[in-house]
Structure formats: C-alpha cells, structure tokens
Tab-separated table of C-alpha atoms in Angstrom:
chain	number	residue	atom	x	y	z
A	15	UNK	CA	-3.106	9.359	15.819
A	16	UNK	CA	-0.218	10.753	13.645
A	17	UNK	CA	-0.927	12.980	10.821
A	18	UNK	CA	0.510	15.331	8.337
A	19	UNK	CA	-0.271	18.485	8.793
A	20	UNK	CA	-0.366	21.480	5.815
A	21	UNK	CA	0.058	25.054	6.048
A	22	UNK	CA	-1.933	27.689	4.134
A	23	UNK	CA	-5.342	25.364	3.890
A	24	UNK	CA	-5.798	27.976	1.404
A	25	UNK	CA	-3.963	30.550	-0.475
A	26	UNK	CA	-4.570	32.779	-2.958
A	27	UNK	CA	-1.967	34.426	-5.055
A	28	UNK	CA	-1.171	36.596	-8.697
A	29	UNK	CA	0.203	34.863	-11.448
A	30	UNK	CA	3.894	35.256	-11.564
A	31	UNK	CA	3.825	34.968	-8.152
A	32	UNK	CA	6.001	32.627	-6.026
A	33	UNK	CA	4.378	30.378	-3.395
A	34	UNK	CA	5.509	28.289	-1.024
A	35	UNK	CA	3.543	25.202	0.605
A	36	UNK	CA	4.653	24.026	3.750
A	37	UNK	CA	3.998	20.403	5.540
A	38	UNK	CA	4.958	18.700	8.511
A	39	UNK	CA	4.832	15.066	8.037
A	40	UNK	CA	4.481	11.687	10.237
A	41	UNK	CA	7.539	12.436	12.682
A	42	UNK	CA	9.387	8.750	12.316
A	43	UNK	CA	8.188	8.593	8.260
A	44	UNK	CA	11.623	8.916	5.520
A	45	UNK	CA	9.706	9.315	2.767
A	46	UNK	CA	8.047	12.361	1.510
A	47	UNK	CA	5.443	13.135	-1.550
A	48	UNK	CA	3.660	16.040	-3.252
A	49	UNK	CA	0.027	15.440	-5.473
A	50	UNK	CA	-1.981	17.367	-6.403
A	51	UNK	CA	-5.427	17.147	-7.544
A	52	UNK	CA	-7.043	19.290	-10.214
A	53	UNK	CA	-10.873	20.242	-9.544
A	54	UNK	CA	-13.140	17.506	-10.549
A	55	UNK	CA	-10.185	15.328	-11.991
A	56	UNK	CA	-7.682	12.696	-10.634
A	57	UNK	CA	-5.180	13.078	-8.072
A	58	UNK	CA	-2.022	13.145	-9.401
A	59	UNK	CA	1.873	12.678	-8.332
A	60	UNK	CA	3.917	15.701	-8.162
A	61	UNK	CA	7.039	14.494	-6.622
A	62	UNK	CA	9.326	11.886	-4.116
A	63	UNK	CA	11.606	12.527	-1.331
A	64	UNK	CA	13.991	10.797	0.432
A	65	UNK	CA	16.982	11.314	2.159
A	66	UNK	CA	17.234	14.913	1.101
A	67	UNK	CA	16.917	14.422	-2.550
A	68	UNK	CA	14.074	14.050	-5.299
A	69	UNK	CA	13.854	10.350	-5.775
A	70	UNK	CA	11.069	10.393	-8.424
A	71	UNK	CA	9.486	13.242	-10.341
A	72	UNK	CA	6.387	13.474	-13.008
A	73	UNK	CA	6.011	15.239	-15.799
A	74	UNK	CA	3.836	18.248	-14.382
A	75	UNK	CA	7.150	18.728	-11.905
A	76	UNK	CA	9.148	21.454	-14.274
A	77	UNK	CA	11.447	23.822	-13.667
A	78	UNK	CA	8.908	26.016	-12.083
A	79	UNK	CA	8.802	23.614	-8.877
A	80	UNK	CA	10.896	22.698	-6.510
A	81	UNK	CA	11.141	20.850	-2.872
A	82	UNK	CA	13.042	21.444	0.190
A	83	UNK	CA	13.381	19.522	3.505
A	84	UNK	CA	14.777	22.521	5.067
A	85	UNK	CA	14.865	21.426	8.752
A	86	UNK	CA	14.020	17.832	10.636
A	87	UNK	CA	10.354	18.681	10.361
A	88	UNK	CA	9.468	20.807	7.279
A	89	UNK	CA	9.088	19.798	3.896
A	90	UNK	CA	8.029	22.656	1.265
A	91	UNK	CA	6.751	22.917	-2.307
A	92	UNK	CA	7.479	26.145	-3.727
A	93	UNK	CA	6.577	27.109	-7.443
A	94	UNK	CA	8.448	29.955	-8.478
A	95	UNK	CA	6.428	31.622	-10.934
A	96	UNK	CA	2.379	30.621	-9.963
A	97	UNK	CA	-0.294	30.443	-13.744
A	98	UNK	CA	-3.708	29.527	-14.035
A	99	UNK	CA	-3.071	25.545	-14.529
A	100	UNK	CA	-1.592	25.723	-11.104
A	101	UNK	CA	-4.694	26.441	-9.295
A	102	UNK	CA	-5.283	23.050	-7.763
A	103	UNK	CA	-5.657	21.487	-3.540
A	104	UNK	CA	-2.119	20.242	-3.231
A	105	UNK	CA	-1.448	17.363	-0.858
A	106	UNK	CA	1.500	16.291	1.206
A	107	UNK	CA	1.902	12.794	2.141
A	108	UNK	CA	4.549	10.342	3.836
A	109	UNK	CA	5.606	7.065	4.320
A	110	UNK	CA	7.763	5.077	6.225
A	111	UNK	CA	8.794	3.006	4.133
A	112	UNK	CA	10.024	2.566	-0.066
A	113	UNK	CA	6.763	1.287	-0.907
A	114	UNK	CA	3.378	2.892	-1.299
A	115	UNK	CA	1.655	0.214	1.043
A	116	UNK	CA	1.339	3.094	4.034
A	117	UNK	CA	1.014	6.302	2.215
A	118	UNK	CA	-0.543	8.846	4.238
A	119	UNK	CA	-2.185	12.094	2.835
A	120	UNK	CA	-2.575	15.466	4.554
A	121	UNK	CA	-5.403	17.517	4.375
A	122	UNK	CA	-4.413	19.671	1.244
A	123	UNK	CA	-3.701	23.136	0.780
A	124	UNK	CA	-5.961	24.758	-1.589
A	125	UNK	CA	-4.367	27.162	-4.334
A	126	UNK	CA	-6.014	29.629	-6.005
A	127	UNK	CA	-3.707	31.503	-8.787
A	128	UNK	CA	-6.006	34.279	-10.336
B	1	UNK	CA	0.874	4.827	-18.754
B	2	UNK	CA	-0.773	2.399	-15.583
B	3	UNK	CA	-4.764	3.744	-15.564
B	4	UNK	CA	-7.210	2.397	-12.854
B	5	UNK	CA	-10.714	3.153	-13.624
B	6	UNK	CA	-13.290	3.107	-11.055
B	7	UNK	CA	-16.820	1.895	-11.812
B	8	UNK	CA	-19.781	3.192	-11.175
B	9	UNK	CA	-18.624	6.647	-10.830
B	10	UNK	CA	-21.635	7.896	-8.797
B	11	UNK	CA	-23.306	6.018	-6.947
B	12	UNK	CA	-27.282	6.686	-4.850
B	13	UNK	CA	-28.898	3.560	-2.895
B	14	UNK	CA	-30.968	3.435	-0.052
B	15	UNK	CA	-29.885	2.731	3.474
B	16	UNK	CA	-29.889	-0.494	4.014
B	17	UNK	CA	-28.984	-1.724	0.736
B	18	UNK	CA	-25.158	-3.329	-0.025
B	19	UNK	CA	-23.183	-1.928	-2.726
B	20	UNK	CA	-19.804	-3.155	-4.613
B	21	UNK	CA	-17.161	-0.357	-6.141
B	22	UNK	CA	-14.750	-1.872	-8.596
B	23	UNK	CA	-11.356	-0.822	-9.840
B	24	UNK	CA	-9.669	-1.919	-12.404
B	25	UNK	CA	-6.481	-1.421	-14.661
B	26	UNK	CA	-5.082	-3.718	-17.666
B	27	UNK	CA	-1.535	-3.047	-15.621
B	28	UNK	CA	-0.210	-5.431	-12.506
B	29	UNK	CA	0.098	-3.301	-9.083
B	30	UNK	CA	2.510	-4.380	-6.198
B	31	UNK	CA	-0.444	-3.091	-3.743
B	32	UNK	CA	-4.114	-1.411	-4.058
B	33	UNK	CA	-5.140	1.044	-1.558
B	34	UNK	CA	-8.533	2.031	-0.774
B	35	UNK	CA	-9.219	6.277	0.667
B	36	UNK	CA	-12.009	8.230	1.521
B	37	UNK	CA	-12.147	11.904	0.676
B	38	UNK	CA	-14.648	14.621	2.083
B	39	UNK	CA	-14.907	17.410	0.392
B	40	UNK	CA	-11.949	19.461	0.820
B	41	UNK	CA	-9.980	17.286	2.645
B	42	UNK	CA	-7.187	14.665	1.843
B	43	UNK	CA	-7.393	11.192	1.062
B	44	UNK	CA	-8.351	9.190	4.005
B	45	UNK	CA	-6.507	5.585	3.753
B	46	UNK	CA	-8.946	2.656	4.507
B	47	UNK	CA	-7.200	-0.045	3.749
B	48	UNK	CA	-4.090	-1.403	1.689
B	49	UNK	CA	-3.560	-4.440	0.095
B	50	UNK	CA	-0.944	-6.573	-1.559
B	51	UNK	CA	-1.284	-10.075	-2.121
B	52	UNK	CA	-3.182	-11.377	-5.018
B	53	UNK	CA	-6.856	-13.064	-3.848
B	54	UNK	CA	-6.416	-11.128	-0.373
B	55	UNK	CA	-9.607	-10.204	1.170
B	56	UNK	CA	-9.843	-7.483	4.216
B	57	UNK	CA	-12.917	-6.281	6.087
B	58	UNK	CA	-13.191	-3.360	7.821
B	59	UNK	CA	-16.680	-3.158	9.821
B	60	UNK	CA	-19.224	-3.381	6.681
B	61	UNK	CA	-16.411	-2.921	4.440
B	62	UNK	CA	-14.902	-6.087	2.413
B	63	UNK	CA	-11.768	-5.009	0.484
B	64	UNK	CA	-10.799	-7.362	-2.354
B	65	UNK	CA	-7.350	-7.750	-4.237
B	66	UNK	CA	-7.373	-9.975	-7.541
B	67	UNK	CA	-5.451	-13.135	-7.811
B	68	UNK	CA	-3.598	-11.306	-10.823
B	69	UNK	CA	-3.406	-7.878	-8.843
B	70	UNK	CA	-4.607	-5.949	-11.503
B	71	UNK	CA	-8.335	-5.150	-9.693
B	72	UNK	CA	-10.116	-4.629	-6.826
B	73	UNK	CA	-13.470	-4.158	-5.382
B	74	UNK	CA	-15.197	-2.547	-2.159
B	75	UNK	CA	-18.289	-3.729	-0.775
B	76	UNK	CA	-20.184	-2.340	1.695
B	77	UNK	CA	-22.514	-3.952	3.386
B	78	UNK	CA	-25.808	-2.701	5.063
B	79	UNK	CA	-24.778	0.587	4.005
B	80	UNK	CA	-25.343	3.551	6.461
B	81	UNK	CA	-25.495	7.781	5.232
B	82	UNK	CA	-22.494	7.960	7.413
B	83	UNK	CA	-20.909	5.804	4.353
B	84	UNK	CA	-21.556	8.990	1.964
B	85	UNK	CA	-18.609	10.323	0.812
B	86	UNK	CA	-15.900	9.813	-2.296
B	87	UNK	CA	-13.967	6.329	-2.584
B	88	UNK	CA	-11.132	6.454	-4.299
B	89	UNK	CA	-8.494	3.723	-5.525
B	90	UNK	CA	-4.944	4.135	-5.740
B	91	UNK	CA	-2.354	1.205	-6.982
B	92	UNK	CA	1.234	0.822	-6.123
B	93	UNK	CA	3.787	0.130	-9.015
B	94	UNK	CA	5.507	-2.841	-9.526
B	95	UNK	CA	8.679	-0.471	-9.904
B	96	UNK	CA	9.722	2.384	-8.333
B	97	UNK	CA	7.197	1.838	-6.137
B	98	UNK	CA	7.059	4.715	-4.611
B	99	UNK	CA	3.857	6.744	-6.868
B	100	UNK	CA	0.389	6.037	-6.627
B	101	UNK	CA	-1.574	5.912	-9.629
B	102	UNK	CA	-5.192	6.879	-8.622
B	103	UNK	CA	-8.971	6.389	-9.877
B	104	UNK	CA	-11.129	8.812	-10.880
B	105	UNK	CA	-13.123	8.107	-7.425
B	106	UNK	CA	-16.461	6.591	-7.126
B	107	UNK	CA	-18.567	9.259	-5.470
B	108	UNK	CA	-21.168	7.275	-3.061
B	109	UNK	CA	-24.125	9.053	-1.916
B	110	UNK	CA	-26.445	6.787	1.239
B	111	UNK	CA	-30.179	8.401	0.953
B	112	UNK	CA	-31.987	7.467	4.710
C-alpha cells in the first residue's frame, strides 16, 4: 500500500539551529501538508501545498518556516532558526485531491530542540 | 475558531464489552475522518465520511456522521486488546477545505 514516508524519525538539534524535514509523499497525490503535534496536545496544521506554492498557512507558520517541493518527489519543512516551542513530532501528509476526504499522514519526524 | 471535542477522553473496558467515542463541534464540517495513532507514529486513517446521517462499518467498527454534520461517533463492537490504541477525530472545513481540525483523541485502553 502507498505511504508517505519521513526522513529523520528523529532529530535533535541547538536552538538557533536550522533544520530541515524531508518527506516523500503518495507518488500520484498534488496536494501536500505539514502538522505538527505538540506532546500530549492536539495535532495541529502547519501548512498547504499545491502546485508549487503555499495554498494555506496557520498562524504557528511564521517567518521562521518555510516549504519546498524541490524535485518530483521531495517535499521539505525547514525552520530556519529551531527554539524550545518547536520541539514537537512533525507530520507530512498528502492528498489527491482539494478536499481533506483522503488525507494521508506519515509517520512523523520527532524534533527535539534543546 | 472550528473545535471538535472528543468524549470520553480515556477510555478502560473489558474485552468483550462495546464502547461508543463521540465527537463533536458547534461548527458544520464538509467531512469527518476517523485515525488511529500508536505511540509515535502518524495518524492512521480509518475511515472518512461526508454525508450527513451516513453510517460506515469497518469489521466491529460503526462510523457515524450527523444529519447536521457537526458530530460523529465510533462504536466498537465486541471490543478486542488489539483495539487499544488512540482514536482521534479530524473534520474537514466547509471552506478551504483543505485543513483538518482535530480532537484531542480519545485514548482507548482493551484490558483481556
């Protein structure tokens, strides 16, 4: 079966630091998402993709973040400058189509910021 | 702000036993999904749906959509440990429809 697949499962990293989170999602899916969840609380939307831009964005999605589709299969969050509230499992997810009715989640990569 | 809140939040019966999960918001959703989510892992989708009234079973599972799609409920039936784990709830907007607004998960523990 398909799946979206996340690179680090876990990372560690200073604060200040940049790091990059890497997914590779459902091969024929156009529509790409970042959330994120929080220990113990909610999980939470990040960000949209489609067709090479940011179609929708939250309010936890500053300046510090960005995404990038930079080849056919790759699509990256990178947060320039990592701090404590950032220490979270993020997870990529696609779909193939506008709606959320087939949303499909990856496993999550864990960041630790310390 | 659209808020789904899940109810119970934790959840211990014996095997055997049938359980309901609800979720509900005071906000209309264009579609309700159902995951599963082990520990350190991502959401697992279980079902979706996305008409009002619609009912979906899955094995032991029965998945229910209000007629005003603005709840939902899971019920599991004859429940089995291998049911353990942490059910969350996610809705689809009415707009912009691509963000899911998620429960706070109903964490479901099956004693043998």
């Amino acid at each position: 079966e398909p799946e979206v697949t996340q690179t680090p499962s876990h990372q560690v990293t200073q604060m200040g630091q940049e790091v990059i989170l890497r997914c590779v999602p459902i091969s024929n899916h156009l529509y790409f998402y970042w959330y994120r969840q929080i220990l113990g609380q909610k999980v939470e939307f990040l960000v949209s993709f489609y067709n090479n831009e940011i179609s929708e964005k939250s309010e936890i999605f500053d300046d510090q973040f960005s995404v990038e589709r930079p080849d056919g299969s790759n699509f990256t969050l990178k947060i320039r400058s990592t701090k404590l509230e950032d220490s979270a499992m993020y997870f990529c997810a696609s779909s193939a189509q506008r709606t959320t009715n087939t949303i499909y989640f990856g496993e999550g990569s864990w960041l630790t910021v310390v | 702000t659209q808020l789904l809140e899940q109810s119970p939040q934790f959840l211990s019966i014996q095997e055997g036993e049938n359980l309901t999960v609800y979720c509900n918001s005071s906000s209309v959703f264009s579609s309700l999904q159902w995951y599963r989510q082990e520990p350190g892992e991502g959401p697992v989708l279980l079902v979706t749906v996305v008409t009002g009234g619609e009912v979906k079973k899955l094995k032991r599972l029965t998945f229910q959509f209000g007629d005003a799609r603005k709840d939902s409920s899971l019920h599991i039936t004859a429940a089995q440990p291998g049911d353990t784990g942490l059910y969350l709830c996610a809705g689809g907007r009415i707009q912009g429809a691509q963000k899911l607004v998620f429960g706070q998960g109903t964490r479901l523990t099956i004693n043998p």
